């Protein structure tokens, strides 16, 4: 699938940063202030969300399987909404998925389950950064991080990766 002789079956959209650098886009403010932001061109949040939607639309319509890098709950919600909208408009077995998903709203998980959107997590990162997450996000928020049990209970396909080179894989 592709344009102008270039062929590619899949792509990862780096929609935002990570909680470590407080660049993951969240509804809750970080302990030091701020909410993170999308890593998209645009003068304001609405323009950045529109750009994310345009990327998803073009790549989905070109037949690419998409992985949306989303750590924060706001980006998870927006990314999944965009995937679902394009899958409804142009249905095919896309097997799109989200990557990281430190915080995933319940309604977003429901949309993922209904639309067959999978999730790729990195439990080693969660383990390595657990203490720092409390410092960044506050005392109560880490308890809601990486809701694997909820994802599985809702029938969402979940896989686990190392995210090398962030965390060295243990192949044993």
PDB file of C-alpha atoms in Angstrom:
ATOM      1  CA  UNK A   1       0.000   0.000   0.000  1.00  0.00           C
ATOM      2  CA  UNK A   2       1.334   3.433  -0.739  1.00  0.00           C
ATOM      3  CA  UNK A   3       1.770   6.314  -3.131  1.00  0.00           C
ATOM      4  CA  UNK A   4       4.250   7.160  -5.845  1.00  0.00           C
ATOM      5  CA  UNK A   5       5.971   3.787  -5.899  1.00  0.00           C
ATOM      6  CA  UNK A   6       6.617   3.733  -2.158  1.00  0.00           C
ATOM      7  CA  UNK A   7       5.048   0.771  -0.422  1.00  0.00           C
ATOM      8  CA  UNK A   8       4.524   0.411   3.316  1.00  0.00           C
ATOM      9  CA  UNK A   9       2.152  -1.812   5.246  1.00  0.00           C
ATOM     10  CA  UNK A  10       2.214   0.029   8.539  1.00  0.00           C
ATOM     11  CA  UNK A  11       3.247   3.136  10.409  1.00  0.00           C
ATOM     12  CA  UNK A  12       3.617   4.415  13.949  1.00  0.00           C
ATOM     13  CA  UNK A  13       2.302   7.869  14.720  1.00  0.00           C
ATOM     14  CA  UNK A  14       4.265   9.521  17.529  1.00  0.00           C
ATOM     15  CA  UNK A  15       1.275  11.491  18.779  1.00  0.00           C
ATOM     16  CA  UNK A  16       2.869  12.819  21.968  1.00  0.00           C
ATOM     17  CA  UNK A  17       5.818  12.461  24.305  1.00  0.00           C
ATOM     18  CA  UNK A  18       6.100  10.526  27.528  1.00  0.00           C
ATOM     19  CA  UNK A  19       5.153  11.077  31.145  1.00  0.00           C
ATOM     20  CA  UNK A  20       8.837  11.096  32.165  1.00  0.00           C
ATOM     21  CA  UNK A  21       9.368  14.422  30.436  1.00  0.00           C
ATOM     22  CA  UNK A  22       5.810  15.576  31.204  1.00  0.00           C
ATOM     23  CA  UNK A  23       5.023  15.691  27.490  1.00  0.00           C
ATOM     24  CA  UNK A  24       2.316  12.996  27.566  1.00  0.00           C
ATOM     25  CA  UNK A  25      -1.016  14.765  27.083  1.00  0.00           C
ATOM     26  CA  UNK A  26      -3.289  14.255  30.102  1.00  0.00           C
ATOM     27  CA  UNK A  27      -6.531  15.528  31.587  1.00  0.00           C
ATOM     28  CA  UNK A  28      -4.912  15.688  35.032  1.00  0.00           C
ATOM     29  CA  UNK A  29      -2.090  18.180  35.549  1.00  0.00           C
ATOM     30  CA  UNK A  30       1.390  16.943  36.375  1.00  0.00           C
ATOM     31  CA  UNK A  31       2.540  17.435  39.967  1.00  0.00           C
ATOM     32  CA  UNK A  32       4.716  20.356  38.791  1.00  0.00           C
ATOM     33  CA  UNK A  33       2.001  21.808  36.514  1.00  0.00           C
ATOM     34  CA  UNK A  34       1.141  21.445  32.839  1.00  0.00           C
ATOM     35  CA  UNK A  35      -0.826  18.862  30.865  1.00  0.00           C
ATOM     36  CA  UNK A  36       1.554  17.817  28.087  1.00  0.00           C
ATOM     37  CA  UNK A  37       0.805  18.337  24.392  1.00  0.00           C
ATOM     38  CA  UNK A  38       0.440  16.590  21.067  1.00  0.00           C
ATOM     39  CA  UNK A  39       3.600  16.424  18.959  1.00  0.00           C
ATOM     40  CA  UNK A  40       1.806  17.680  15.880  1.00  0.00           C
ATOM     41  CA  UNK A  41       2.067  20.901  13.932  1.00  0.00           C
ATOM     42  CA  UNK A  42      -0.538  23.498  14.767  1.00  0.00           C
ATOM     43  CA  UNK A  43      -0.984  26.823  16.504  1.00  0.00           C
ATOM     44  CA  UNK A  44      -3.231  25.413  19.222  1.00  0.00           C
ATOM     45  CA  UNK A  45      -4.569  22.148  20.593  1.00  0.00           C
ATOM     46  CA  UNK A  46      -7.521  22.018  18.179  1.00  0.00           C
ATOM     47  CA  UNK A  47      -5.197  22.377  15.171  1.00  0.00           C
ATOM     48  CA  UNK A  48      -2.923  19.645  16.534  1.00  0.00           C
ATOM     49  CA  UNK A  49      -5.880  17.292  17.052  1.00  0.00           C
ATOM     50  CA  UNK A  50      -7.031  18.036  13.487  1.00  0.00           C
ATOM     51  CA  UNK A  51      -3.540  17.210  12.196  1.00  0.00           C
ATOM     52  CA  UNK A  52      -3.561  13.895  14.095  1.00  0.00           C
ATOM     53  CA  UNK A  53      -6.951  13.135  12.532  1.00  0.00           C
ATOM     54  CA  UNK A  54      -5.640  13.939   9.060  1.00  0.00           C
ATOM     55  CA  UNK A  55      -2.640  11.636   9.519  1.00  0.00           C
ATOM     56  CA  UNK A  56      -4.851   8.779  10.664  1.00  0.00           C
ATOM     57  CA  UNK A  57      -7.319   9.367   7.823  1.00  0.00           C
ATOM     58  CA  UNK A  58      -4.701   9.418   5.064  1.00  0.00           C
ATOM     59  CA  UNK A  59      -2.788   6.390   6.313  1.00  0.00           C
ATOM     60  CA  UNK A  60      -5.893   4.338   7.113  1.00  0.00           C
ATOM     61  CA  UNK A  61      -7.400   5.098   3.693  1.00  0.00           C
ATOM     62  CA  UNK A  62      -4.086   4.069   2.082  1.00  0.00           C
ATOM     63  CA  UNK A  63      -4.335   0.684   3.784  1.00  0.00           C
ATOM     64  CA  UNK A  64      -1.688   1.115   6.482  1.00  0.00           C
ATOM     65  CA  UNK A  65      -1.917  -0.636   9.813  1.00  0.00           C
ATOM     66  CA  UNK A  66      -1.448   2.121  12.377  1.00  0.00           C
ATOM     67  CA  UNK A  67       0.189   2.154  15.771  1.00  0.00           C
ATOM     68  CA  UNK A  68      -0.650   5.296  17.733  1.00  0.00           C
ATOM     69  CA  UNK A  69       1.949   6.201  20.380  1.00  0.00           C
ATOM     70  CA  UNK A  70      -0.222   7.546  23.178  1.00  0.00           C
ATOM     71  CA  UNK A  71       0.805   7.593  26.820  1.00  0.00           C
ATOM     72  CA  UNK A  72      -1.569  10.156  28.320  1.00  0.00           C
ATOM     73  CA  UNK A  73      -5.324   9.732  28.683  1.00  0.00           C
ATOM     74  CA  UNK A  74      -6.222  12.692  26.434  1.00  0.00           C
ATOM     75  CA  UNK A  75      -4.078  11.410  23.584  1.00  0.00           C
ATOM     76  CA  UNK A  76      -5.372   7.859  24.039  1.00  0.00           C
ATOM     77  CA  UNK A  77      -8.907   9.178  23.770  1.00  0.00           C
ATOM     78  CA  UNK A  78      -8.252  11.364  20.718  1.00  0.00           C
ATOM     79  CA  UNK A  79      -6.168   8.727  18.930  1.00  0.00           C
ATOM     80  CA  UNK A  80      -8.758   5.996  19.435  1.00  0.00           C
ATOM     81  CA  UNK A  81     -11.612   8.323  18.392  1.00  0.00           C
ATOM     82  CA  UNK A  82      -9.764   9.085  15.153  1.00  0.00           C
ATOM     83  CA  UNK A  83      -9.070   5.404  14.455  1.00  0.00           C
ATOM     84  CA  UNK A  84     -12.694   4.438  15.153  1.00  0.00           C
ATOM     85  CA  UNK A  85     -14.102   7.213  12.942  1.00  0.00           C
ATOM     86  CA  UNK A  86     -11.939   6.195   9.991  1.00  0.00           C
ATOM     87  CA  UNK A  87     -12.612   2.483  10.503  1.00  0.00           C
ATOM     88  CA  UNK A  88     -16.360   3.190  10.385  1.00  0.00           C
ATOM     89  CA  UNK A  89     -16.039   5.336   7.279  1.00  0.00           C
ATOM     90  CA  UNK A  90     -13.686   2.942   5.484  1.00  0.00           C
ATOM     91  CA  UNK A  91     -13.975  -0.517   7.074  1.00  0.00           C
ATOM     92  CA  UNK A  92     -11.275  -3.123   6.505  1.00  0.00           C
ATOM     93  CA  UNK A  93      -9.316  -5.495   8.772  1.00  0.00           C
ATOM     94  CA  UNK A  94      -6.807  -2.819   9.750  1.00  0.00           C
ATOM     95  CA  UNK A  95      -5.621  -4.330  13.053  1.00  0.00           C
ATOM     96  CA  UNK A  96      -4.732  -0.872  14.349  1.00  0.00           C
ATOM     97  CA  UNK A  97      -3.335  -0.640  17.863  1.00  0.00           C
ATOM     98  CA  UNK A  98      -2.208   1.792  20.515  1.00  0.00           C
ATOM     99  CA  UNK A  99       1.255   1.807  22.081  1.00  0.00           C
ATOM    100  CA  UNK A 100       2.029   2.525  25.755  1.00  0.00           C
ATOM    101  CA  UNK A 101      -1.347   3.714  27.102  1.00  0.00           C
ATOM    102  CA  UNK A 102      -0.225   4.548  30.598  1.00  0.00           C
ATOM    103  CA  UNK A 103      -3.657   5.959  31.370  1.00  0.00           C
ATOM    104  CA  UNK A 104      -6.655   4.836  29.335  1.00  0.00           C
ATOM    105  CA  UNK A 105     -10.145   6.189  30.073  1.00  0.00           C
ATOM    106  CA  UNK A 106     -12.885   3.546  30.481  1.00  0.00           C
ATOM    107  CA  UNK A 107     -14.868   4.911  27.529  1.00  0.00           C
ATOM    108  CA  UNK A 108     -11.738   4.694  25.359  1.00  0.00           C
ATOM    109  CA  UNK A 109     -11.270   1.048  26.345  1.00  0.00           C
ATOM    110  CA  UNK A 110     -14.905   0.401  25.406  1.00  0.00           C
ATOM    111  CA  UNK A 111     -14.343   1.969  21.958  1.00  0.00           C
ATOM    112  CA  UNK A 112     -11.194  -0.135  21.504  1.00  0.00           C
ATOM    113  CA  UNK A 113     -13.069  -3.337  22.387  1.00  0.00           C
ATOM    114  CA  UNK A 114     -15.987  -2.562  20.064  1.00  0.00           C
ATOM    115  CA  UNK A 115     -13.693  -1.662  17.158  1.00  0.00           C
ATOM    116  CA  UNK A 116     -11.062  -4.377  17.544  1.00  0.00           C
ATOM    117  CA  UNK A 117      -8.242  -1.956  18.350  1.00  0.00           C
ATOM    118  CA  UNK A 118      -5.441  -3.799  20.147  1.00  0.00           C
ATOM    119  CA  UNK A 119      -2.994  -2.469  22.713  1.00  0.00           C
ATOM    120  CA  UNK A 120       0.780  -2.886  23.009  1.00  0.00           C
ATOM    121  CA  UNK A 121       2.158  -2.201  26.476  1.00  0.00           C
ATOM    122  CA  UNK A 122       5.630  -2.259  27.971  1.00  0.00           C
ATOM    123  CA  UNK A 123       5.425  -3.597  31.520  1.00  0.00           C
ATOM    124  CA  UNK A 124       9.211  -3.377  31.959  1.00  0.00           C
ATOM    125  CA  UNK A 125       9.018   0.401  31.539  1.00  0.00           C
ATOM    126  CA  UNK A 126       6.269   0.581  34.157  1.00  0.00           C
ATOM    127  CA  UNK A 127       8.435  -1.434  36.552  1.00  0.00           C
ATOM    128  CA  UNK A 128      11.570   0.653  35.990  1.00  0.00           C
ATOM    129  CA  UNK A 129       9.769   4.003  36.279  1.00  0.00           C
ATOM    130  CA  UNK A 130       7.248   3.203  39.043  1.00  0.00           C
ATOM    131  CA  UNK A 131       8.799   5.379  41.738  1.00  0.00           C
ATOM    132  CA  UNK A 132       9.356   8.258  39.341  1.00  0.00           C
ATOM    133  CA  UNK A 133       5.741   8.050  38.149  1.00  0.00           C
ATOM    134  CA  UNK A 134       4.525   8.865  41.652  1.00  0.00           C
ATOM    135  CA  UNK A 135       6.801  11.909  41.754  1.00  0.00           C
ATOM    136  CA  UNK A 136       5.571  13.133  38.343  1.00  0.00           C
ATOM    137  CA  UNK A 137       1.898  12.307  38.553  1.00  0.00           C
ATOM    138  CA  UNK A 138       1.137  12.503  42.265  1.00  0.00           C
ATOM    139  CA  UNK A 139       0.422   9.854  44.878  1.00  0.00           C
ATOM    140  CA  UNK A 140      -2.936   8.519  43.625  1.00  0.00           C
ATOM    141  CA  UNK A 141      -2.574   8.450  39.861  1.00  0.00           C
ATOM    142  CA  UNK A 142      -0.076   5.562  39.433  1.00  0.00           C
ATOM    143  CA  UNK A 143      -2.658   3.113  40.811  1.00  0.00           C
ATOM    144  CA  UNK A 144      -4.644   3.637  37.580  1.00  0.00           C
ATOM    145  CA  UNK A 145      -1.627   3.238  35.322  1.00  0.00           C
ATOM    146  CA  UNK A 146      -1.476   0.506  32.672  1.00  0.00           C
ATOM    147  CA  UNK A 147      -4.910  -1.099  33.204  1.00  0.00           C
ATOM    148  CA  UNK A 148      -4.052  -4.526  31.773  1.00  0.00           C
ATOM    149  CA  UNK A 149      -6.692  -6.465  33.709  1.00  0.00           C
ATOM    150  CA  UNK A 150      -9.434  -4.113  32.490  1.00  0.00           C
ATOM    151  CA  UNK A 151      -8.206  -4.326  28.890  1.00  0.00           C
ATOM    152  CA  UNK A 152      -8.178  -8.122  28.978  1.00  0.00           C
ATOM    153  CA  UNK A 153     -11.567  -8.312  30.718  1.00  0.00           C
ATOM    154  CA  UNK A 154     -13.040  -6.176  27.923  1.00  0.00           C
ATOM    155  CA  UNK A 155     -11.674  -8.560  25.280  1.00  0.00           C
ATOM    156  CA  UNK A 156      -9.009  -6.208  23.951  1.00  0.00           C
ATOM    157  CA  UNK A 157      -5.990  -7.949  22.427  1.00  0.00           C
ATOM    158  CA  UNK A 158      -2.940  -7.017  24.493  1.00  0.00           C
ATOM    159  CA  UNK A 159       0.700  -7.648  23.741  1.00  0.00           C
ATOM    160  CA  UNK A 160       3.818  -6.746  25.687  1.00  0.00           C
ATOM    161  CA  UNK A 161       7.071  -5.456  24.243  1.00  0.00           C
ATOM    162  CA  UNK A 162      10.349  -4.210  25.655  1.00  0.00           C
ATOM    163  CA  UNK A 163      10.444  -0.859  23.840  1.00  0.00           C
ATOM    164  CA  UNK A 164      14.176  -1.350  23.332  1.00  0.00           C
ATOM    165  CA  UNK A 165      16.378   0.684  23.718  1.00  0.00           C
ATOM    166  CA  UNK A 166      14.335   2.304  26.516  1.00  0.00           C
ATOM    167  CA  UNK A 167      14.458  -0.933  28.522  1.00  0.00           C
ATOM    168  CA  UNK A 168      16.747  -3.847  27.707  1.00  0.00           C
ATOM    169  CA  UNK A 169      14.753  -6.962  26.824  1.00  0.00           C
ATOM    170  CA  UNK A 170      15.093 -10.060  28.970  1.00  0.00           C
ATOM    171  CA  UNK A 171      14.783 -12.948  26.505  1.00  0.00           C
ATOM    172  CA  UNK A 172      14.868 -15.667  29.170  1.00  0.00           C
TER     173      UNK A 172
END
